[in-house]
GROMACS .gro file of C-alpha atoms in nm:
model
  155
    1UNK     CA    1   3.714  -1.864  -0.315
    2UNK     CA    2   3.575  -2.035  -0.625
    3UNK     CA    3   3.451  -1.845  -0.927
    4UNK     CA    4   3.194  -2.056  -1.107
    5UNK     CA    5   3.047  -1.988  -1.451
    6UNK     CA    6   2.758  -2.239  -1.472
    7UNK     CA    7   2.685  -2.137  -1.830
    8UNK     CA    8   3.051  -2.119  -1.927
    9UNK     CA    9   3.294  -1.830  -1.948
   10UNK     CA   10   3.234  -1.750  -2.318
   11UNK     CA   11   3.262  -2.128  -2.390
   12UNK     CA   12   3.019  -2.421  -2.397
   13UNK     CA   13   3.178  -2.569  -2.085
   14UNK     CA   14   3.146  -2.538  -1.713
   15UNK     CA   15   3.418  -2.286  -1.611
   16UNK     CA   16   3.570  -2.295  -1.260
   17UNK     CA   17   3.850  -2.076  -1.122
   18UNK     CA   18   4.028  -2.035  -0.789
   19UNK     CA   19   4.035  -1.672  -0.682
   20UNK     CA   20   4.234  -1.500  -0.408
   21UNK     CA   21   3.944  -1.359  -0.207
   22UNK     CA   22   3.960  -0.992  -0.109
   23UNK     CA   23   4.290  -0.956  -0.297
   24UNK     CA   24   4.251  -0.577  -0.319
   25UNK     CA   25   4.274  -0.552   0.062
   26UNK     CA   26   4.580  -0.776   0.096
   27UNK     CA   27   4.916  -0.639   0.206
   28UNK     CA   28   5.123  -0.455  -0.059
   29UNK     CA   29   5.337  -0.697  -0.263
   30UNK     CA   30   5.153  -1.014  -0.156
   31UNK     CA   31   5.232  -1.332  -0.349
   32UNK     CA   32   5.116  -1.686  -0.285
   33UNK     CA   33   5.181  -2.016  -0.456
   34UNK     CA   34   4.881  -2.250  -0.449
   35UNK     CA   35   4.827  -2.604  -0.568
   36UNK     CA   36   4.462  -2.695  -0.595
   37UNK     CA   37   4.235  -2.971  -0.710
   38UNK     CA   38   3.876  -2.909  -0.816
   39UNK     CA   39   3.630  -3.197  -0.834
   40UNK     CA   40   3.278  -3.201  -0.977
   41UNK     CA   41   3.113  -3.485  -0.789
   42UNK     CA   42   2.917  -3.750  -0.975
   43UNK     CA   43   2.623  -3.802  -0.737
   44UNK     CA   44   2.521  -4.135  -0.890
   45UNK     CA   45   2.859  -4.303  -0.949
   46UNK     CA   46   3.127  -4.135  -0.737
   47UNK     CA   47   3.405  -4.309  -0.931
   48UNK     CA   48   3.296  -4.103  -1.236
   49UNK     CA   49   3.361  -3.770  -1.059
   50UNK     CA   50   3.585  -3.536  -1.257
   51UNK     CA   51   3.896  -3.386  -1.092
   52UNK     CA   52   4.140  -3.140  -1.237
   53UNK     CA   53   4.459  -3.025  -1.063
   54UNK     CA   54   4.636  -2.701  -1.113
   55UNK     CA   55   4.893  -2.470  -0.960
   56UNK     CA   56   4.945  -2.101  -0.982
   57UNK     CA   57   5.138  -1.814  -0.839
   58UNK     CA   58   4.879  -1.559  -0.729
   59UNK     CA   59   4.963  -1.189  -0.692
   60UNK     CA   60   4.794  -0.852  -0.723
   61UNK     CA   61   4.801  -0.866  -1.104
   62UNK     CA   62   4.705  -1.233  -1.130
   63UNK     CA   63   4.455  -1.317  -0.856
   64UNK     CA   64   4.259  -1.597  -1.025
   65UNK     CA   65   4.341  -1.913  -1.218
   66UNK     CA   66   4.155  -2.223  -1.325
   67UNK     CA   67   3.970  -2.398  -1.602
   68UNK     CA   68   3.761  -2.240  -1.875
   69UNK     CA   69   3.678  -2.587  -2.009
   70UNK     CA   70   3.633  -2.790  -1.692
   71UNK     CA   71   3.370  -3.014  -1.847
   72UNK     CA   72   3.110  -2.983  -2.129
   73UNK     CA   73   2.783  -2.821  -2.032
   74UNK     CA   74   2.598  -3.101  -2.215
   75UNK     CA   75   2.750  -3.347  -1.965
   76UNK     CA   76   2.660  -3.125  -1.670
   77UNK     CA   77   2.295  -3.090  -1.772
   78UNK     CA   78   2.238  -3.450  -1.882
   79UNK     CA   79   2.050  -3.594  -1.582
   80UNK     CA   80   2.161  -3.950  -1.664
   81UNK     CA   81   2.529  -3.844  -1.622
   82UNK     CA   82   2.480  -3.787  -1.244
   83UNK     CA   83   2.649  -3.448  -1.198
   84UNK     CA   84   2.343  -3.225  -1.169
   85UNK     CA   85   2.090  -3.396  -0.936
   86UNK     CA   86   1.784  -3.211  -0.795
   87UNK     CA   87   1.927  -2.884  -0.931
   88UNK     CA   88   2.241  -2.940  -0.721
   89UNK     CA   89   2.597  -2.952  -0.854
   90UNK     CA   90   2.860  -3.044  -0.592
   91UNK     CA   91   3.212  -2.909  -0.632
   92UNK     CA   92   3.494  -2.994  -0.394
   93UNK     CA   93   3.814  -2.799  -0.368
   94UNK     CA   94   4.139  -2.916  -0.214
   95UNK     CA   95   4.380  -2.624  -0.175
   96UNK     CA   96   4.738  -2.601  -0.046
   97UNK     CA   97   4.879  -2.249  -0.014
   98UNK     CA   98   5.239  -2.152   0.057
   99UNK     CA   99   5.408  -1.816   0.072
  100UNK     CA  100   5.616  -1.793  -0.246
  101UNK     CA  101   5.926  -1.758  -0.033
  102UNK     CA  102   5.844  -2.095   0.134
  103UNK     CA  103   5.836  -2.272  -0.200
  104UNK     CA  104   6.176  -2.443  -0.233
  105UNK     CA  105   6.367  -2.488  -0.554
  106UNK     CA  106   6.306  -2.863  -0.547
  107UNK     CA  107   5.931  -2.809  -0.513
  108UNK     CA  108   5.940  -2.566  -0.803
  109UNK     CA  109   6.117  -2.826  -1.017
  110UNK     CA  110   5.877  -3.106  -0.917
  111UNK     CA  111   5.562  -2.898  -0.961
  112UNK     CA  112   5.661  -2.760  -1.300
  113UNK     CA  113   5.744  -2.396  -1.261
  114UNK     CA  114   5.766  -2.374  -1.639
  115UNK     CA  115   5.389  -2.421  -1.657
  116UNK     CA  116   5.334  -2.099  -1.466
  117UNK     CA  117   5.642  -1.907  -1.586
  118UNK     CA  118   5.439  -1.624  -1.736
  119UNK     CA  119   5.261  -1.577  -1.404
  120UNK     CA  120   5.593  -1.564  -1.220
  121UNK     CA  121   5.725  -1.308  -1.467
  122UNK     CA  122   5.408  -1.096  -1.438
  123UNK     CA  123   5.418  -1.101  -1.056
  124UNK     CA  124   5.794  -1.033  -1.055
  125UNK     CA  125   5.751  -0.749  -1.301
  126UNK     CA  126   5.476  -0.599  -1.085
  127UNK     CA  127   5.705  -0.623  -0.782
  128UNK     CA  128   6.009  -0.473  -0.961
  129UNK     CA  129   5.796  -0.191  -1.107
  130UNK     CA  130   5.678  -0.101  -0.758
  131UNK     CA  131   6.036  -0.104  -0.623
  132UNK     CA  132   6.157   0.113  -0.913
  133UNK     CA  133   5.878   0.366  -0.844
  134UNK     CA  134   5.963   0.363  -0.473
  135UNK     CA  135   6.329   0.419  -0.552
  136UNK     CA  136   6.245   0.720  -0.770
  137UNK     CA  137   6.041   0.868  -0.486
  138UNK     CA  138   6.321   0.799  -0.234
  139UNK     CA  139   6.584   0.951  -0.466
  140UNK     CA  140   6.383   1.270  -0.474
  141UNK     CA  141   6.331   1.272  -0.097
  142UNK     CA  142   6.678   1.182   0.029
  143UNK     CA  143   6.883   1.485  -0.093
  144UNK     CA  144   6.653   1.741   0.076
  145UNK     CA  145   6.653   1.525   0.395
  146UNK     CA  146   7.030   1.504   0.395
  147UNK     CA  147   7.060   1.879   0.337
  148UNK     CA  148   6.831   1.937   0.633
  149UNK     CA  149   7.030   1.699   0.855
  150UNK     CA  150   7.363   1.856   0.753
  151UNK     CA  151   7.230   2.205   0.830
  152UNK     CA  152   7.128   2.088   1.175
  153UNK     CA  153   7.482   1.968   1.248
  154UNK     CA  154   7.644   2.283   1.105
  155UNK     CA  155   7.469   2.498   1.361
   0.00000   0.00000   0.00000
């Protein structure tokens, strides 16, 4: 879904973000790579529409990404600019989503993984923290289970 801040997100610009909808209800450990383009349509001269492209690795800790400074609010509200017509602003979104595991090394290189490295690290850290916690729980559970199994065979 799109998150839109028509008065700016603490800035004097139109702010638009892509958000993983209902991310709290997604399966444990979910991760998706998305490439998206957002366009604010110029309703008078379509060739003056503004498009910005972005990519992000979305996960439980990082479920939105986009543009705080998509375009100046003065440009949005200036009726002669052609973006806000009859109190209507048109935004188009073009989104391609892949499972992170489907994202090949070559695609990572071409799409600039370095630009989203901190997101990858955050998602990876979240994933490894969850595994480490699960391992601690399993390490506490396994010895009593093994003792119980061994006692069953000793009888």
